[in-house]
Structure formats: C-alpha cells, structure tokens
mmCIF file of C-alpha atoms in Angstrom:
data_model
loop_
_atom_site.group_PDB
_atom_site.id
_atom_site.type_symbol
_atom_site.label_atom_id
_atom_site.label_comp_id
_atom_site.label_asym_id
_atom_site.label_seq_id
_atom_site.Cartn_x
_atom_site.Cartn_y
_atom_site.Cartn_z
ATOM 1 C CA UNK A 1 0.000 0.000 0.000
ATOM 2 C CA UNK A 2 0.916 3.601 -0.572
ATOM 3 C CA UNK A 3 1.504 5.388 2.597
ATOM 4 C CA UNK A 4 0.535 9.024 3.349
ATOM 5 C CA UNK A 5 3.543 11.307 4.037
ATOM 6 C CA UNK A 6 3.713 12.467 7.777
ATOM 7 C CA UNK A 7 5.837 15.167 9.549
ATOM 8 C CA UNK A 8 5.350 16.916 12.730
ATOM 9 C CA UNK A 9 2.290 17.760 14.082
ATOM 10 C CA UNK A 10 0.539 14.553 12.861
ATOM 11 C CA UNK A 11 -1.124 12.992 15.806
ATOM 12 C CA UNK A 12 -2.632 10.025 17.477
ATOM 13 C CA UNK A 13 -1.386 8.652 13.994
ATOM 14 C CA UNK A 14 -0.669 5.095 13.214
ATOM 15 C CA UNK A 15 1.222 5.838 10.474
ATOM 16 C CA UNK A 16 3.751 7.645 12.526
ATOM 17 C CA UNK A 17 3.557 4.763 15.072
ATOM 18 C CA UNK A 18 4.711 2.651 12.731
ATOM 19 C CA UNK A 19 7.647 5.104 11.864
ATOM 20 C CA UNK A 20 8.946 4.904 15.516
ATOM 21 C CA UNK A 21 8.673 1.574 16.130
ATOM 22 C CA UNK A 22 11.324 1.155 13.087
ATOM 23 C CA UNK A 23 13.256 4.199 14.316
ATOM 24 C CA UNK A 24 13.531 3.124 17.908
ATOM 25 C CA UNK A 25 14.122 -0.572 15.861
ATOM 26 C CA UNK A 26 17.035 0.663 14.249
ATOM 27 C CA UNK A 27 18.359 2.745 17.714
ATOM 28 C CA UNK A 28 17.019 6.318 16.859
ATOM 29 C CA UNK A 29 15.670 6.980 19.956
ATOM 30 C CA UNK A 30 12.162 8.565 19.738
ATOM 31 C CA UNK A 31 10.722 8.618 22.698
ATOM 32 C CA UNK A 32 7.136 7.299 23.183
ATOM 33 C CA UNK A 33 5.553 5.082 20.973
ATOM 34 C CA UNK A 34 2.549 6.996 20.427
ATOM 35 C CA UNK A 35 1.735 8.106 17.014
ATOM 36 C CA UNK A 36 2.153 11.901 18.101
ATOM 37 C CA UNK A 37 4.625 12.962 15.338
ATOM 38 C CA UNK A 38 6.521 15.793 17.521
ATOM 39 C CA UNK A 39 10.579 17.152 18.135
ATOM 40 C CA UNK A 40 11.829 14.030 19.145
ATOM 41 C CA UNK A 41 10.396 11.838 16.131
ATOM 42 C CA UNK A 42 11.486 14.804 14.060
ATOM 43 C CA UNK A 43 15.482 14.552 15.265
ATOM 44 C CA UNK A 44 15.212 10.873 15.242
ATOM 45 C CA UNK A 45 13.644 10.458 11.470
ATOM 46 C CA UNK A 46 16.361 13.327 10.454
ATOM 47 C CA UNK A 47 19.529 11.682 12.124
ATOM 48 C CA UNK A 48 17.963 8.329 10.123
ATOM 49 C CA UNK A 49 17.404 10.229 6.745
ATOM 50 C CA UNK A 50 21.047 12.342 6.958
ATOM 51 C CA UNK A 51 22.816 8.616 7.842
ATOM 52 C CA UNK A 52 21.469 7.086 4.892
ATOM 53 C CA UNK A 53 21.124 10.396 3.037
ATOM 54 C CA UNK A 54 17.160 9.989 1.659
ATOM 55 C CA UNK A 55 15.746 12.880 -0.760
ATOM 56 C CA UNK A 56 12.807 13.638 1.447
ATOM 57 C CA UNK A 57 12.779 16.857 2.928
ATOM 58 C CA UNK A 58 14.379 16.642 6.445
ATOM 59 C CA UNK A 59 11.975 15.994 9.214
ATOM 60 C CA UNK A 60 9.229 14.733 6.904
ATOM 61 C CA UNK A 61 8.600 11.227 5.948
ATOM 62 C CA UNK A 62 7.534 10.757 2.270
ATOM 63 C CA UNK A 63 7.762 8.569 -0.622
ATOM 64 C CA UNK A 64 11.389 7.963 -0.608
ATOM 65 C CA UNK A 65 11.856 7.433 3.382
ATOM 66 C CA UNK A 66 9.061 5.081 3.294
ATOM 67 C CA UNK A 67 10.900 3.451 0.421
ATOM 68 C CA UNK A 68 13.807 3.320 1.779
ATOM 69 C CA UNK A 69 12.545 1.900 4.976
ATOM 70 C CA UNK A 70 10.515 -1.185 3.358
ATOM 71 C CA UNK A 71 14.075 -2.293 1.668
ATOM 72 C CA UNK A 72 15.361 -2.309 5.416
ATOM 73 C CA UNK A 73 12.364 -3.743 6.820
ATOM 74 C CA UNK A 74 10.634 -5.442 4.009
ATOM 75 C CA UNK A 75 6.866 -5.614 3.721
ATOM 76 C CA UNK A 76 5.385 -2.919 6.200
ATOM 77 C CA UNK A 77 2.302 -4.315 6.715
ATOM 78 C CA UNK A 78 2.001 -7.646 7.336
ATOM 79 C CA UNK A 79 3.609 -8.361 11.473
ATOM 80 C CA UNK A 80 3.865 -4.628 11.036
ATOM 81 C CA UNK A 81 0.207 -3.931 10.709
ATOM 82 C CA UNK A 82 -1.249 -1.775 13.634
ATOM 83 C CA UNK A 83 -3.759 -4.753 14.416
ATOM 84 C CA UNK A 84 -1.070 -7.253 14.640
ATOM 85 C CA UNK A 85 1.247 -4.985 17.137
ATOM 86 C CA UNK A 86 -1.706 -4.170 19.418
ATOM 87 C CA UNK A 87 -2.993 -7.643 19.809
ATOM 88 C CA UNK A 88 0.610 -8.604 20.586
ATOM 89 C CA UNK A 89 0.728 -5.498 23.351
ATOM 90 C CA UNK A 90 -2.461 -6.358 24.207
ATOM 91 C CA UNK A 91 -1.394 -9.930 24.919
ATOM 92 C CA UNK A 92 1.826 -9.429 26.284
ATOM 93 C CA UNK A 93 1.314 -5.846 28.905
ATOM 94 C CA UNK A 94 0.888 -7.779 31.932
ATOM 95 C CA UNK A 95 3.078 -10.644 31.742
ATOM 96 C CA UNK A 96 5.945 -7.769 30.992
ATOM 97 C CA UNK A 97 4.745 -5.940 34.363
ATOM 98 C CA UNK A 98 4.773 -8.502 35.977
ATOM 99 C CA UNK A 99 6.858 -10.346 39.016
ATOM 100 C CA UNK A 100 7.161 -13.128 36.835
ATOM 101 C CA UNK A 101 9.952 -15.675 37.133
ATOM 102 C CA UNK A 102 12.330 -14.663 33.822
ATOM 103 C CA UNK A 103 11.795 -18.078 32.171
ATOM 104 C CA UNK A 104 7.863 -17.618 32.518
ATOM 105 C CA UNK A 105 8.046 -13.850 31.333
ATOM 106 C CA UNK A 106 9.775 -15.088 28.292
ATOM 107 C CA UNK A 107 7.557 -18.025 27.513
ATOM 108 C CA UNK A 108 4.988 -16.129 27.908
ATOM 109 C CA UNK A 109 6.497 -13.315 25.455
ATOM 110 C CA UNK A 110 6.864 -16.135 23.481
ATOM 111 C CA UNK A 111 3.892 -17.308 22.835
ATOM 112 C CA UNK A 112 2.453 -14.123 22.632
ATOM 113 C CA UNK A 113 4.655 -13.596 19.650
ATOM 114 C CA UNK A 114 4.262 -17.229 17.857
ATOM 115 C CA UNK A 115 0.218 -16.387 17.763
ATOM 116 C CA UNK A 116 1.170 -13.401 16.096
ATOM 117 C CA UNK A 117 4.106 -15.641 13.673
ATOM 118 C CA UNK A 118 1.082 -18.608 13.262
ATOM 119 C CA UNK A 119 -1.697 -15.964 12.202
ATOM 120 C CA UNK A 120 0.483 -14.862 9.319
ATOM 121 C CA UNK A 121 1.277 -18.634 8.525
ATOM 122 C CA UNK A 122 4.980 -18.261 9.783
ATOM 123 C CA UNK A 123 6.204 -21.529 11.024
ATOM 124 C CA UNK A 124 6.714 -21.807 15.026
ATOM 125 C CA UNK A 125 9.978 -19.892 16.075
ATOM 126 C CA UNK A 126 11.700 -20.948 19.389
ATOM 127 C CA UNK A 127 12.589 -17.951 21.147
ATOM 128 C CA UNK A 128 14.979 -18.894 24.254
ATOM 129 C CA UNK A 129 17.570 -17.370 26.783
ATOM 130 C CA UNK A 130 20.896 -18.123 25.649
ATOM 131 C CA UNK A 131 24.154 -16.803 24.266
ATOM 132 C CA UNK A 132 23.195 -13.278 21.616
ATOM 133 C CA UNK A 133 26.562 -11.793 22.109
ATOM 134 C CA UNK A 134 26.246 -7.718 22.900
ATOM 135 C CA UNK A 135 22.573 -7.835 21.435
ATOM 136 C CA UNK A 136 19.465 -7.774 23.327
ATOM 137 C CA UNK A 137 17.976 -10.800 20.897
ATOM 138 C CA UNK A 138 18.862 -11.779 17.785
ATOM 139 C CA UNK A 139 16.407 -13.911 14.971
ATOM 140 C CA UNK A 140 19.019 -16.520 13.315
ATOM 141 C CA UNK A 141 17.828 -17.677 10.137
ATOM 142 C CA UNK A 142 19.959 -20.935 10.159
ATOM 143 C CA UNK A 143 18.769 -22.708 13.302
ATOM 144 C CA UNK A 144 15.177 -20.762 12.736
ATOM 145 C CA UNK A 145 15.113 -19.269 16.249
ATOM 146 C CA UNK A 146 15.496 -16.270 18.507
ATOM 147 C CA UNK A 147 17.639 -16.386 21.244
ATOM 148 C CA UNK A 148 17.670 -13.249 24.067
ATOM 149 C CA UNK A 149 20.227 -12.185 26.275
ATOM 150 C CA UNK A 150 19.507 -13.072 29.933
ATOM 151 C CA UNK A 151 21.326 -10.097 31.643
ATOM 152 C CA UNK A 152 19.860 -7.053 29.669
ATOM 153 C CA UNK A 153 16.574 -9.039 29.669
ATOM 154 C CA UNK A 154 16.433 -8.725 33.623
ATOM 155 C CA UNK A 155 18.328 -5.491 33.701
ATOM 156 C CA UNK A 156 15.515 -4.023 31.699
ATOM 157 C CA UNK A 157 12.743 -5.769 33.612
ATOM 158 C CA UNK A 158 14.642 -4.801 37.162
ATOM 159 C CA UNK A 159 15.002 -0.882 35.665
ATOM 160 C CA UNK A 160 11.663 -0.638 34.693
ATOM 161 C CA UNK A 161 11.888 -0.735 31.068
ATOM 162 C CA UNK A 162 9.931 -4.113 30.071
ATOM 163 C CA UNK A 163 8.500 -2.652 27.190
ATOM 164 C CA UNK A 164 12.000 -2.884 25.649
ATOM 165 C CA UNK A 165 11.756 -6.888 26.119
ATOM 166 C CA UNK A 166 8.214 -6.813 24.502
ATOM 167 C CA UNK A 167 9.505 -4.726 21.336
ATOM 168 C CA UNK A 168 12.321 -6.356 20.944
ATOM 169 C CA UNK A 169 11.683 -10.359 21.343
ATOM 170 C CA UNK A 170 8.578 -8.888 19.013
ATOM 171 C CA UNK A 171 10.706 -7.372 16.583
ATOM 172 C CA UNK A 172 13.410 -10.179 16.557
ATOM 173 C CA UNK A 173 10.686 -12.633 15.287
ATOM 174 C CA UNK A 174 8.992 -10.347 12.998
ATOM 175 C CA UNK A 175 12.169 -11.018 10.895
ATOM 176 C CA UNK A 176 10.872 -14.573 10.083
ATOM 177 C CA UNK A 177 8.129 -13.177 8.011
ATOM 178 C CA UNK A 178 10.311 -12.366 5.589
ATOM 179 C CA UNK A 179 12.692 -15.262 5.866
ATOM 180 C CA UNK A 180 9.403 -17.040 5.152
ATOM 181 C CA UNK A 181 8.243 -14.986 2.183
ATOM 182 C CA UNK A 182 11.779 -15.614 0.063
ATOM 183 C CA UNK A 183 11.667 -19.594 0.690
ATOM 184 C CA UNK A 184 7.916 -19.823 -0.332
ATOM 185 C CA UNK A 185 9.029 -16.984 -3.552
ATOM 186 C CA UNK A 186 11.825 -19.159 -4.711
ATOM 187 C CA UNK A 187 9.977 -22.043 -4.524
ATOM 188 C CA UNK A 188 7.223 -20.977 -6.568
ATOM 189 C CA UNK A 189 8.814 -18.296 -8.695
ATOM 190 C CA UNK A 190 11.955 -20.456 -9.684
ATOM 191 C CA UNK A 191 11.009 -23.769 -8.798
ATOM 192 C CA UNK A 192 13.623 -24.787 -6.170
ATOM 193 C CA UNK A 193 13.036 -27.262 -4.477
ATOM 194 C CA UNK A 194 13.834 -27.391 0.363
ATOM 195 C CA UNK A 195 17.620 -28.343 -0.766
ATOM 196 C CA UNK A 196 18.249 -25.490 -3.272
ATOM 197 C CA UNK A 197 16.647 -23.092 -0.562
ATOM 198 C CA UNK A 198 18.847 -23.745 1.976
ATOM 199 C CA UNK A 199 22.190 -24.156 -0.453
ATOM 200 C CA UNK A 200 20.819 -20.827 -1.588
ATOM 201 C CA UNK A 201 19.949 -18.900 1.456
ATOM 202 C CA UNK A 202 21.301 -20.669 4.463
ATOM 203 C CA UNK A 203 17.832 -21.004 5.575
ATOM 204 C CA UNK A 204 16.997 -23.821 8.028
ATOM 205 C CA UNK A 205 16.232 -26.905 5.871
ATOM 206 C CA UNK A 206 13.460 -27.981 8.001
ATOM 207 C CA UNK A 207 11.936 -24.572 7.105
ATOM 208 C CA UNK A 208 12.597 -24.381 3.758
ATOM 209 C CA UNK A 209 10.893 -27.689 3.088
ATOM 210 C CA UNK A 210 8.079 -26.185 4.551
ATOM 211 C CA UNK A 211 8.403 -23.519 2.129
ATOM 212 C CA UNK A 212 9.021 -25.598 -0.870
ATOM 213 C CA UNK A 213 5.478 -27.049 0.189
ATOM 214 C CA UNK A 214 4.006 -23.873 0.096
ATOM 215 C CA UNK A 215 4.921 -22.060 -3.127
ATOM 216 C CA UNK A 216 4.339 -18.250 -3.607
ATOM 217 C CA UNK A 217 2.671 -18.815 -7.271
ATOM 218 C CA UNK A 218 2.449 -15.066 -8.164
ATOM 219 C CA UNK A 219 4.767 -12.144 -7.288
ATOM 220 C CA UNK A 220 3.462 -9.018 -6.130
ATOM 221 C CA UNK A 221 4.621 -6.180 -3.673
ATOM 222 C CA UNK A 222 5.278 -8.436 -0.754
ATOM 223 C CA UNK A 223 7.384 -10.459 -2.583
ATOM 224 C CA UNK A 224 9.389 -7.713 -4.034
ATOM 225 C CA UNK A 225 9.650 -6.423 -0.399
ATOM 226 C CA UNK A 226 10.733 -9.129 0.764
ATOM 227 C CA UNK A 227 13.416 -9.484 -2.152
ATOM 228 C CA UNK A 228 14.241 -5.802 -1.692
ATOM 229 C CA UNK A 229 15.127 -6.753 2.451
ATOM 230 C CA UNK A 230 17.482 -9.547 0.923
ATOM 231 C CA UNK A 231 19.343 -7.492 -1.222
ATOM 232 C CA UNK A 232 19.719 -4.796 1.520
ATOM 233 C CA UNK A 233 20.850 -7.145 4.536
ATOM 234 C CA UNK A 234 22.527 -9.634 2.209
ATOM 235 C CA UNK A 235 24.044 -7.596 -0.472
ATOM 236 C CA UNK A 236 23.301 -10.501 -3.309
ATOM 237 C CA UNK A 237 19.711 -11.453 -4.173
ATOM 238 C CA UNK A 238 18.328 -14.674 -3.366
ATOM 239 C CA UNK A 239 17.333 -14.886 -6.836
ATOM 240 C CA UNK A 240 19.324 -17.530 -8.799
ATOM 241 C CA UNK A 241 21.732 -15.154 -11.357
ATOM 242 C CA UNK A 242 19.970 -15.477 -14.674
ATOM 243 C CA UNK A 243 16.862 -16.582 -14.199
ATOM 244 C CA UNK A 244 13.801 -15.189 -14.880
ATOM 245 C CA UNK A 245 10.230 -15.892 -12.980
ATOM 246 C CA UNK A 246 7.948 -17.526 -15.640
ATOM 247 C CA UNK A 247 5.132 -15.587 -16.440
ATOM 248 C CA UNK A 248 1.896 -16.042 -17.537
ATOM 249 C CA UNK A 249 -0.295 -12.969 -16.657
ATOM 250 C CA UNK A 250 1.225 -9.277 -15.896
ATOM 251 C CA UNK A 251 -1.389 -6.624 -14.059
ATOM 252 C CA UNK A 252 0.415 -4.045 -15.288
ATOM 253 C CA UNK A 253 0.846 -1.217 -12.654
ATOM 254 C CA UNK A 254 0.578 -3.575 -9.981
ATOM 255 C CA UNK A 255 3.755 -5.198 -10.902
ATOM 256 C CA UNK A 256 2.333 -8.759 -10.475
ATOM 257 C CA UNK A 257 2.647 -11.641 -12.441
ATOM 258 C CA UNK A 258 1.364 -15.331 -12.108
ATOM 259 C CA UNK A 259 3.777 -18.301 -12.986
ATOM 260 C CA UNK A 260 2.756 -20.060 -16.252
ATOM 261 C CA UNK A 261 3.199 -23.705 -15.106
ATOM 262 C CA UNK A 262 0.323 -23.715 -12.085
ATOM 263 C CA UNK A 263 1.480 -26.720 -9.314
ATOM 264 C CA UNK A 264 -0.876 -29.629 -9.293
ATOM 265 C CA UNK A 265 -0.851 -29.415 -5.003
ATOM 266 C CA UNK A 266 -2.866 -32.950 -4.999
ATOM 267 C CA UNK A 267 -4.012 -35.616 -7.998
ATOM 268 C CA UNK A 268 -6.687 -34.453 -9.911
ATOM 269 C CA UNK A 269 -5.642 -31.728 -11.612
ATOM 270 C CA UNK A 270 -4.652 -27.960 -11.160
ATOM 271 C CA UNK A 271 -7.915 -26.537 -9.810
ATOM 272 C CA UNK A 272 -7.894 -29.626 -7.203
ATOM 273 C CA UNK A 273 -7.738 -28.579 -3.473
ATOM 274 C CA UNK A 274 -8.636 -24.798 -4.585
ATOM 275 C CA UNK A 275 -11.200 -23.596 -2.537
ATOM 276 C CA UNK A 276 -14.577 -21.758 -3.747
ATOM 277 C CA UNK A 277 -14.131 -17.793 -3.905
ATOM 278 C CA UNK A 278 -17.434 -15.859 -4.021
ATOM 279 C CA UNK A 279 -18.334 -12.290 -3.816
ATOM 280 C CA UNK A 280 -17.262 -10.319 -0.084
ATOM 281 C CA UNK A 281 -14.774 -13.051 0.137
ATOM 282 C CA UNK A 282 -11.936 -12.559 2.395
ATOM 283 C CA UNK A 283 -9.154 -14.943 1.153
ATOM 284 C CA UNK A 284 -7.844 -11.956 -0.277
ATOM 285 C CA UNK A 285 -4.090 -13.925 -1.595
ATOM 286 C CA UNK A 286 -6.063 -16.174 -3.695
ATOM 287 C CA UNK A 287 -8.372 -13.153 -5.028
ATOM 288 C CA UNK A 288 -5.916 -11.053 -6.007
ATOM 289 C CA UNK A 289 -4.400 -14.583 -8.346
ATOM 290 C CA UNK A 290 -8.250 -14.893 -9.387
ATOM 291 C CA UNK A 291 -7.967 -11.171 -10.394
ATOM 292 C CA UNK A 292 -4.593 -11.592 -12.195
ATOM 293 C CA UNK A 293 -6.184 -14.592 -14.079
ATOM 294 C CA UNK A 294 -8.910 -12.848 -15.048
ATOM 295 C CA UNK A 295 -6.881 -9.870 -16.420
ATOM 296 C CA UNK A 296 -4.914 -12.413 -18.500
ATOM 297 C CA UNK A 297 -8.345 -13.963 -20.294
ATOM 298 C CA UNK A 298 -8.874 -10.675 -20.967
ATOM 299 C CA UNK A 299 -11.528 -9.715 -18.315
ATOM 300 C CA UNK A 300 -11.503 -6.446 -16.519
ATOM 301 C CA UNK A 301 -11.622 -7.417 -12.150
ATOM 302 C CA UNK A 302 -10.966 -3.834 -11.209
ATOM 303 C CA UNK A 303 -7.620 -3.928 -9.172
ATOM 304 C CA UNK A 304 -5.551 -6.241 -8.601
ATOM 305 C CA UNK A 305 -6.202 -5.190 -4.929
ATOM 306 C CA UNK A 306 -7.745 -8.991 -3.579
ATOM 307 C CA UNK A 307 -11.343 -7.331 -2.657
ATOM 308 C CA UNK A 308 -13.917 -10.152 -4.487
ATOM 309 C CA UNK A 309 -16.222 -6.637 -5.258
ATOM 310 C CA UNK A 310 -18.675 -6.054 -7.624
ATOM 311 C CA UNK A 311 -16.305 -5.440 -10.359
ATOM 312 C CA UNK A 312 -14.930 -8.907 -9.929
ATOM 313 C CA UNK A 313 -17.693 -10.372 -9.547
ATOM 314 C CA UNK A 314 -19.068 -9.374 -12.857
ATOM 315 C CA UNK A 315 -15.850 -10.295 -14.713
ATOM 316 C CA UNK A 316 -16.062 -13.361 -13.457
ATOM 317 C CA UNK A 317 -19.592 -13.434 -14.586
ATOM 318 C CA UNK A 318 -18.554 -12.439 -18.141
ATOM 319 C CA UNK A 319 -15.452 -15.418 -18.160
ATOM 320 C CA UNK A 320 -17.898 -18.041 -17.147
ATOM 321 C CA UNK A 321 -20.424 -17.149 -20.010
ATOM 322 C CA UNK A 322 -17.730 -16.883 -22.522
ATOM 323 C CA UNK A 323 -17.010 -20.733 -21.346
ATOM 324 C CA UNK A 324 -20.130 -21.920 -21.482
ATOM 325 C CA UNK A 325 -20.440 -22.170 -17.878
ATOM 326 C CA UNK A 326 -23.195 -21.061 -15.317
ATOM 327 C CA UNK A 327 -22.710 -17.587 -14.996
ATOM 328 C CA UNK A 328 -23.312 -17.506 -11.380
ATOM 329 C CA UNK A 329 -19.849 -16.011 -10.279
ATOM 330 C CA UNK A 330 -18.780 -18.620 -8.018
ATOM 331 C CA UNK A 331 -15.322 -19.783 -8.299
ATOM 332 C CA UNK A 332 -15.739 -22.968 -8.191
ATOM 333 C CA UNK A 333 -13.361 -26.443 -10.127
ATOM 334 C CA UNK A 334 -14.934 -25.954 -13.146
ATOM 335 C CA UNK A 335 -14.107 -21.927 -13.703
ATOM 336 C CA UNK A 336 -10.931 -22.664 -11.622
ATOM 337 C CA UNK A 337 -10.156 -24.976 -14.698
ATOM 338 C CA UNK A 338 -10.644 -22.672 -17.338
ATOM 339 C CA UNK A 339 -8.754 -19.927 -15.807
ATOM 340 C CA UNK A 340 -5.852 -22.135 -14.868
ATOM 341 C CA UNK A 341 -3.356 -22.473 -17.956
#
C-alpha cells in the first residue's frame, strides 16, 4: 500500500507509530511510541534520513523514506500492521509488568509472539535465553530461532523498562516473516526445491521444506519487499543469477505476475484442493491470483487489490459465459479450470 507522508504535528497517527517503532528498531531513539509525530520523532527520522542520506525533505517522511525503509524492513504491513502490534501489546502488557519468574516472562512473550508468527502462517519460532553476544535478541535464520540475552533481559525488567523486552523479542521474530516470504518466492517463482533453498539462502532446511510445500505462485509487492530486504541485509539477491520468474499474466501497474506452469498441489488436476471464492470473500491472496487470471483472459476485475467486489464479480460473470459455464460467479473447479493455464 501507498503510505501518506507524515511530519510533525501529525497525531494520534498510526502511520507515525509505525515510523517509531522502526526508528527506535534501528536505535534512533524517539521517545514514546505513540503516534504523536513531535521534536523528538522529528530529530530521530532526520539523524535516520542524513545517515542514509534519503531525498525527502528533512523531518518529513515521504515517498522515498518510506521506500527506503521497506528495503530495510521489508513488507510494512504484514507483522507490522497496527492490528497485529496491538494484539501482541495487548497480549503481552501484563506478563511484561509482571513479578514473573524470567523463564515464565519469556515463555509467555513467546507465545504471545508465535500467535502473532502462526496468524500470518509463519512456522513456530523458538525464542529462548541463551548466548546473543552484545545484542538484546537476535532472529538466526539458520537454526530458525530467537535467542535473548539473559542479563539485559532482567536489567531491563529490574530498571523498569519491560517494554523494551516486549519490542524487541517482538521485533526479533517479525524477521521470520520475511525469511518465510523468500523460501515460499523461490519455490514458486523459480522452482527450487527445500535443498536449493537452503544451499541458496542458508535457511533452516526444516523450514525451507516447509516452504518448498508452500509455493508463492504469483509475485506481487510483498514479494518484491521481501526481495528488496534480501538485497539490503545480504548484499546478493536470493534470486538464482539469470533466471527469470515464468510468467503467464502481468497486471500491469501492480507489478504482479502469475507463474505459467500452475502446481498440481494434490491428484486431480490444477484446480484440485482450490477452494470456492465468491463475492465479499476474504481470502484476499487467492483473489488477487483470481484477479490476475482474469486480467490475463482478458476480463476487466478492477484492481488487482484482492477485494472479491462487484467489479470482480461481474468479470467473473462475463469469463464463465464466454465458457459456457453457469454464470453464477462462483469460483468454483470448473471456472478454476478454465482460468488455470
């Protein structure tokens, strides 16, 4: 999504929330985390935009600082959404306050988080006390886990500052997302299979088998995001040198495309084991390939924007009489089949 520039005097603004979190994420202190965009989110976004020298005016937070920020962070919605941070608060506020044992602080923190990782269909990440050198926690791709450093954990807690343990185990495992997102991208995209992942990436192979099993079919900005994050942390891009994602459909402006050869997940045929999409639908992943599909045949969906609306539904309408089939605009096997290549 497109996000609305913001500078000071926005307030009670979740835009700007999100902007501190990653501030404070990337040790520009800003103060509260409370979506009141004032002096000390100003010095803090300008110290970030002078260090990494962003064409935005100073102090305000535009196109190219939110930019420049998704290739650092990838995807900014997703763990990143508003919904998913408060639920996790929500969840988490009084074990952090609490006179909790350590150990049942951070299990609790823990699974606080992992209902956050599950909800976005990110495999289960261990998070554990253990040896993170001069960090607070660090996410480690390799043995797919997060492991937090005892001593600041209770200094903080002993200080008074747990919400630093809540933001950053939080933020630690956030990082999975997008560890997730590139194995599931090269496995559909480029059709590598768990061992090619992890030769690739590093990634854990347990998790990149999972991935391989659950192939990212059609890029979009997510998957760019994520892509972009690789490239920024990593330097190289996890994309095999000289290879190009098949395509079969290209929505234009949205920069999406849908791979050509469509995975057969069980016997029976491509449209097997795809589930009926109907108008007001919510699956909004497997609208927005419907949509893509439909722009390919040559139907007009609206956006590619995964909202099964009234625009949709009438292209849909219009494929399914152009097939022969009952124009009732329910997705179902049959107009799975003729949309499928």
């Amino acid at each position: 999504m497109t996000r609305p520039t913001v500078q000071q005097n926005d307030f009670d603004n979740n835009d700007v929330r999100l902007l501190q979190q990653m501030l404070r994420d990337m040790h520009y202190p800003v103060g509260n985390i409370d979506g009141d965009f004032g002096p000390i989110t100003e010095a803090a976004l300008i110290g970030y935009q002078r260090d990494h020298m962003i064409g935005d005016p100073e102090g305000v937070c535009g196109v190219n600082t939110w930019a420049a920020l998704a290739a650092q962070f990838g995807d900014l919605d997703g763990l990143r959404t508003e919904e998913s941070v408060t639920d996790y608060v929500d969840d988490t506020y009084g074990t952090a306050h609490s006179s909790m044992d350590p150990q049942e602080q951070l299990d609790a923190l823990a699974a606080a988080a992992n209902e956050q990782l599950a909800a976005a269909g990110v495999p289960y990440v261990p998070i554990a006390f253990g040896d993170a050198g001069t960090n607070w926690a660090v996410f480690d791709w390799r043995p797919w886990a997060v492991t937090v450093n005892r001593d600041l954990y209770v200094k903080a807690q002993d200080s008074g500052e747990a919400v630093e343990n809540m933001d950053t185990i939080y933020h630690e495992s956030r990082h999975s997302e997008q560890w997730w997102t590139i194995a599931r991208l090269l496995a559909g995209l480029y059709d590598m299979d768990g061992a090619a992942i992890h030769a690739r990436t590093g990634l854990n192979l347990d998790i990149a088998n999972l991935g391989a099993a659950d192939p990212i079919l059609q890029s979009n900005t997510k998957t760019m995001a994520a892509i972009a994050w690789y490239e920024q942390n990593f330097g190289v891009s996890p994309v095999p040198a000289g290879v190009d994602a098949p395509r079969e459909a290209d929505a234009g402006a949205t920069g999406g495309s849908v791979k050509r050869q469509v995975k057969e997940y069980v016997e029976g045929g491509p449209a097997t084991g795809r589930r009926v999409l109907r108008r007001d639908d919510e699956d909004a992943s497997e609208i927005r390939y419907l949509q893509e599909l439909l722009i390919y045949r040559n139907f007009t969906p609206g956006s590619v924007d995964g909202d099964f609306g009234q625009r949709t539904e009438a292209a849909v309408k219009a494929f399914q009489a152009s097939r022969g089939l009952d124009d009732d605009g329910l997705v179902g096997r049959l107009t799975w089949e003729a949309l499928l290549p």
